[in-house]
Coordinates of C-alpha atoms and ligand atoms in Angstrom, one line a residue:
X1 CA 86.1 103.5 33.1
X2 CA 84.9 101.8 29.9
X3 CA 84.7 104.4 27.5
X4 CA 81.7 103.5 25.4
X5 CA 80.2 103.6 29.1
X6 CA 81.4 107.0 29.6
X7 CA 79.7 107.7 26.2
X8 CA 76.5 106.6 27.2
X9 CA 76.5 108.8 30.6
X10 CA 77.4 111.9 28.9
X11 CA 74.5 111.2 26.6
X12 CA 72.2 110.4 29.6
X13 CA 73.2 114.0 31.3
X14 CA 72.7 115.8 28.1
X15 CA 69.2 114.5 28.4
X16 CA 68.7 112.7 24.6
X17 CA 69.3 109.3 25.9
X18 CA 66.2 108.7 28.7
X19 CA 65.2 105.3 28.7
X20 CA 67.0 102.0 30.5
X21 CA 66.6 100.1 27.0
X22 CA 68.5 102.4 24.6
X23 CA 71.2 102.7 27.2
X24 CA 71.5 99.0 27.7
X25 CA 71.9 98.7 23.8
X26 CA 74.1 101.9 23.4
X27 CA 76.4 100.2 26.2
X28 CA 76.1 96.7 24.2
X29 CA 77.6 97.9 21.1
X30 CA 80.7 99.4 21.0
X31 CA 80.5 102.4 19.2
X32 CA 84.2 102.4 18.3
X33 CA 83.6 98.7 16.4
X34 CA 82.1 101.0 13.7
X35 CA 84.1 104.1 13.2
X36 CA 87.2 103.8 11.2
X37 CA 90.3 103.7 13.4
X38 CA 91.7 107.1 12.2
X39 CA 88.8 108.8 14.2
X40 CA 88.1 109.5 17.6
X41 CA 84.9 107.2 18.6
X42 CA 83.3 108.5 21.4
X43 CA 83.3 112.1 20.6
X44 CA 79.9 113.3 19.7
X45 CA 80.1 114.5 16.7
X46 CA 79.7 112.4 13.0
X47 CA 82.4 110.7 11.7
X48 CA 84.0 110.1 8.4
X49 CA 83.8 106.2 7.2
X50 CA 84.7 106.8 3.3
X51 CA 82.9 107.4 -0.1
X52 CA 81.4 110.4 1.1
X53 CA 79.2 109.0 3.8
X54 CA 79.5 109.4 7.9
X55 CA 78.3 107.9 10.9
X56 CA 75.8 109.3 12.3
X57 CA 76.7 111.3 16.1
X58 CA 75.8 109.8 19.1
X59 CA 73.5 112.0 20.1
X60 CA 71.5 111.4 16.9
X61 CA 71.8 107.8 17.2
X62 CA 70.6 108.1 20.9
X63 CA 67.6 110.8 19.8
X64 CA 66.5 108.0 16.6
X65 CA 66.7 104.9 19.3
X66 CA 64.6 107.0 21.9
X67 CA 62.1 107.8 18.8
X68 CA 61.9 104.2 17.7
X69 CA 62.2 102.0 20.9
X70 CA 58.4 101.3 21.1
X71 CA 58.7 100.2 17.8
X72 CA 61.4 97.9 18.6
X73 CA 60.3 95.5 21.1
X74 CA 61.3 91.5 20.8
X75 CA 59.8 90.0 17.9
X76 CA 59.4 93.2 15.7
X77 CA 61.0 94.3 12.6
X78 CA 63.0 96.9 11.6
X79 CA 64.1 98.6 8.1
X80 CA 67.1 100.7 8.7
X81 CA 68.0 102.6 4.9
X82 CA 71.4 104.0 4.4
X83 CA 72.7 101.6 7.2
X84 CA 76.3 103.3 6.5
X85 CA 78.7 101.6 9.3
X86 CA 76.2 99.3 10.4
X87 CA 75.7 100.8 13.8
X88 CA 72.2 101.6 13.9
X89 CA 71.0 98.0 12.5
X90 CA 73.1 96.5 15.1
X91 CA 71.3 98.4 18.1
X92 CA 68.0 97.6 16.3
X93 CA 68.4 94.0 16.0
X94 CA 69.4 93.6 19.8
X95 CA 66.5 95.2 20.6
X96 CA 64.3 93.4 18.6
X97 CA 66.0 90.0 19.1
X98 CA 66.2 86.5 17.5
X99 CA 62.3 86.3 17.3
X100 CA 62.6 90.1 15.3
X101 CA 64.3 91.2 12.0
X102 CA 66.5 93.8 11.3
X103 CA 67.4 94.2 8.0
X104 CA 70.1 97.3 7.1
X105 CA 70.0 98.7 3.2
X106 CA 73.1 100.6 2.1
X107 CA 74.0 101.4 -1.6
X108 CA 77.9 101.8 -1.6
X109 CA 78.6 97.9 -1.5
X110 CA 82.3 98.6 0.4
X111 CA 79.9 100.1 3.1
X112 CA 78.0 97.4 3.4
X113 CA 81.2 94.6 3.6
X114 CA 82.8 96.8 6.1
X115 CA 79.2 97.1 8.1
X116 CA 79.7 93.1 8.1
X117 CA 82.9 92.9 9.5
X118 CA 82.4 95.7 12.4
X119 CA 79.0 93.8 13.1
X120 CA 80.3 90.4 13.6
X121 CA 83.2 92.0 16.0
X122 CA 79.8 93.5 18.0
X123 CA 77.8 92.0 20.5
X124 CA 74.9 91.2 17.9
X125 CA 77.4 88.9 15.9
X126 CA 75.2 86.0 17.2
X127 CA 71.7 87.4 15.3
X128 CA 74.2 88.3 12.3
X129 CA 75.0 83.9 12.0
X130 CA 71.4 83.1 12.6
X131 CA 69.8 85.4 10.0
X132 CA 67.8 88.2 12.6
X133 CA 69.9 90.6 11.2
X134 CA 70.9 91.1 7.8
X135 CA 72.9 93.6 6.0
X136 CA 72.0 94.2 2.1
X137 CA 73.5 96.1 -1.0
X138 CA 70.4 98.1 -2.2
X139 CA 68.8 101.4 -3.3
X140 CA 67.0 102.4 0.0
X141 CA 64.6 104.9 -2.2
X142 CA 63.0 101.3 -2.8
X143 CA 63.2 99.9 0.7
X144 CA 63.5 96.4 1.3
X145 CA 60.2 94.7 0.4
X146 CA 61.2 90.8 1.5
X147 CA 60.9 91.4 4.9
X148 CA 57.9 94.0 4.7
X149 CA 56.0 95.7 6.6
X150 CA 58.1 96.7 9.2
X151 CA 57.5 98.1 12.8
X152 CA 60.5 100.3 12.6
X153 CA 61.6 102.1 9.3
X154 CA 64.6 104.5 9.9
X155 CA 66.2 106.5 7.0
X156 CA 70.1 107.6 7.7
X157 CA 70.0 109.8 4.4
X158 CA 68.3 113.3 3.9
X159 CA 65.0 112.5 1.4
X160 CA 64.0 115.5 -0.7
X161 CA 60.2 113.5 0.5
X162 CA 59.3 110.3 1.8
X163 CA 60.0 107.7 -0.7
X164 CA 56.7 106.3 -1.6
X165 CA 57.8 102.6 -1.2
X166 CA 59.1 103.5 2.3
X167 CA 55.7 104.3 3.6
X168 CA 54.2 101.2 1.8
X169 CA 56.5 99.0 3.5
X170 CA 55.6 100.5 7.1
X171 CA 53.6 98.6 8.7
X172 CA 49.8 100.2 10.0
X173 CA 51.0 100.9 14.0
X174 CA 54.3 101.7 13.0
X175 CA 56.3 104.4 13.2
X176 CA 59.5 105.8 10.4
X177 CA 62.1 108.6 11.3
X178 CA 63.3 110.3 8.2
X179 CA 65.5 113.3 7.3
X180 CA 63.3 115.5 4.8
X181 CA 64.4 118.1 2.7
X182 CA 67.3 119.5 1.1
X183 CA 70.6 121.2 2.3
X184 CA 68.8 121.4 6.2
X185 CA 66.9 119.3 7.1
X186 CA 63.8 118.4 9.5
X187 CA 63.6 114.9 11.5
X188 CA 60.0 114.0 10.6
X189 CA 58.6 111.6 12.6
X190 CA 55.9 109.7 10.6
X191 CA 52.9 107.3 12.4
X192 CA 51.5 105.0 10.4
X193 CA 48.1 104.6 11.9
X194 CA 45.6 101.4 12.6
X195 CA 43.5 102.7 9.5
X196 CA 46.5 103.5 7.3
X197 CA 46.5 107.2 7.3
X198 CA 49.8 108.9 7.8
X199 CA 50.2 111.7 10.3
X200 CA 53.8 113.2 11.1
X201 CA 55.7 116.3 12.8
X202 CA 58.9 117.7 12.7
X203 CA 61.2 116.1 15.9
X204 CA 64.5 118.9 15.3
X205 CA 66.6 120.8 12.4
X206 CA 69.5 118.7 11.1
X207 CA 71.8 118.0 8.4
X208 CA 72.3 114.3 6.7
X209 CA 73.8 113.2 3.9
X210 CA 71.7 113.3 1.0
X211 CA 69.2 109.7 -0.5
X212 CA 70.6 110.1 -3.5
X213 CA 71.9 107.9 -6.2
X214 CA 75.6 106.0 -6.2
X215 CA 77.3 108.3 -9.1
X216 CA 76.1 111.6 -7.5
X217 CA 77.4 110.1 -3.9
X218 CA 80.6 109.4 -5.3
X219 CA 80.6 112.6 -7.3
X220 CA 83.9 114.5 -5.9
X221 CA 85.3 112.2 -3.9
Ligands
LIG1 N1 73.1 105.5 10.1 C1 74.3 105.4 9.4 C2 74.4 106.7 8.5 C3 75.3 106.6 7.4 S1 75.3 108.1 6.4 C4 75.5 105.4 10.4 O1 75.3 106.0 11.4 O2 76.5 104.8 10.1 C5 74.0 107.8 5.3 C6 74.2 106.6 4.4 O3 73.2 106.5 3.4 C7 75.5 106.6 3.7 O4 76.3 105.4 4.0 C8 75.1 106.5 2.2 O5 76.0 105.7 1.4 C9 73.8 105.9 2.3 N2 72.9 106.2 1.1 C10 72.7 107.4 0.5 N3 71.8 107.2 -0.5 C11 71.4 105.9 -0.5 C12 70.5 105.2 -1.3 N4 69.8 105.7 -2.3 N5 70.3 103.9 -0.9 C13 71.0 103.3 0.1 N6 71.9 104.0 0.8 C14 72.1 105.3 0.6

């Protein structure tokens, strides 16, 4: 059987992965397109892709889709920050289509070249040549105000608290998942509301890399 399949059904029976639209795009994009060749791909657990950075686990990926996917319907836009390997952006921008924008921030710039080349061997090559999905060297603290507000803001990188310009950029209705806090880590989900106030809870403990600058990313490695 197709292994990213197999993937996918694991992730159903474990119960993070629920809906028919995150499994569709979990099965469209080949998780092993974006892990690095020394690695096993469909294990769940993070992975290793250089400069001190990993991709994120399955499971996680699945749990941020399932968070998200309302947020992600056809036309919408999406802000992924710290895209990493690119994998996250390319499930966003299938989801939100050619009519939608998904636009992936990463600061290492080898990151974001290799995140080019895995995407355009993926199944959202097509939205990668018409411009529905982009893939940008940038601070994520910042965001990525050209294509503001966004639907969808997802941050890959452990915030000591929300960047500021993050919540400016979400658009009222929409929703951000973000990894806040230090060495652990909870996996606040914050709703930007009609009226523009902000309310958020904690979805689960975890433990991300830290938003940080280049030079202390590199630092040791
Ligand atoms: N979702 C990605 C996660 C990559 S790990 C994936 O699954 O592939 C987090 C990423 O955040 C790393 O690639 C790291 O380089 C990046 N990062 C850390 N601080 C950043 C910052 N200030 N601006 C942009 N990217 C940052």
């Amino acid at each position: 059987m197709d292994k990213n399949k197999a993937m996918v059904e694991y992730l159903q029976r474990y119960g993070v992965l629920r809906s028919d639209r995150v499994a569709e795009v979990m099965e469209m994009i080949d998780r092993a397109l974006f892990v690095p060749k020394e690695n096993p791909p469909y294990l769940d657990s993070p992975m290793p892709i250089g400069y001190n950075a990993t991709i994120s686990a399955p499971h996680m990926h699945a749990l941020c889709l399932e968070l998200l996917k309302d947020h992600l319907q056809p036309g919408m836009r999406a802000l992924d920050v710290g895209s990493g390997s690119g994998y996250l952006t390319a499930c966003f921008a299938m989801m939100v289509g050619p009519e939608g924008r998904a636009v992936g921030i990463e600061h290492i710039p080898e990151l974001v070249a290799a995140s080019i080349e895995n995407v355009k061997r993926s199944a959202a090559t097509p939205l990668l040549e018409k411009g529905s999905l982009s893939l940008h060297v940038a601070d994520g603290r910042y965001g990525w105000p050209e294509a503001a507000p966004y639907d969808t803001i997802h941050v890959g990188a452990a915030a000591p608290e929300i960047p500021k310009a993050l919540l400016d950029q979400l658009k009222p209705g929409g929703r951000m998942v973000i990894p806040v806090g230090d060495l652990f880590q909870d996996l606040q989900v914050v709703d930007k509301k009609l009226d523009g106030s902000i309310i958020s809870r904690n979805e689960t403990g975890v433990r991300y890399v830290p938003l940080t600058s280049r030079s202390a990313q590199l630092q040791n490695s």
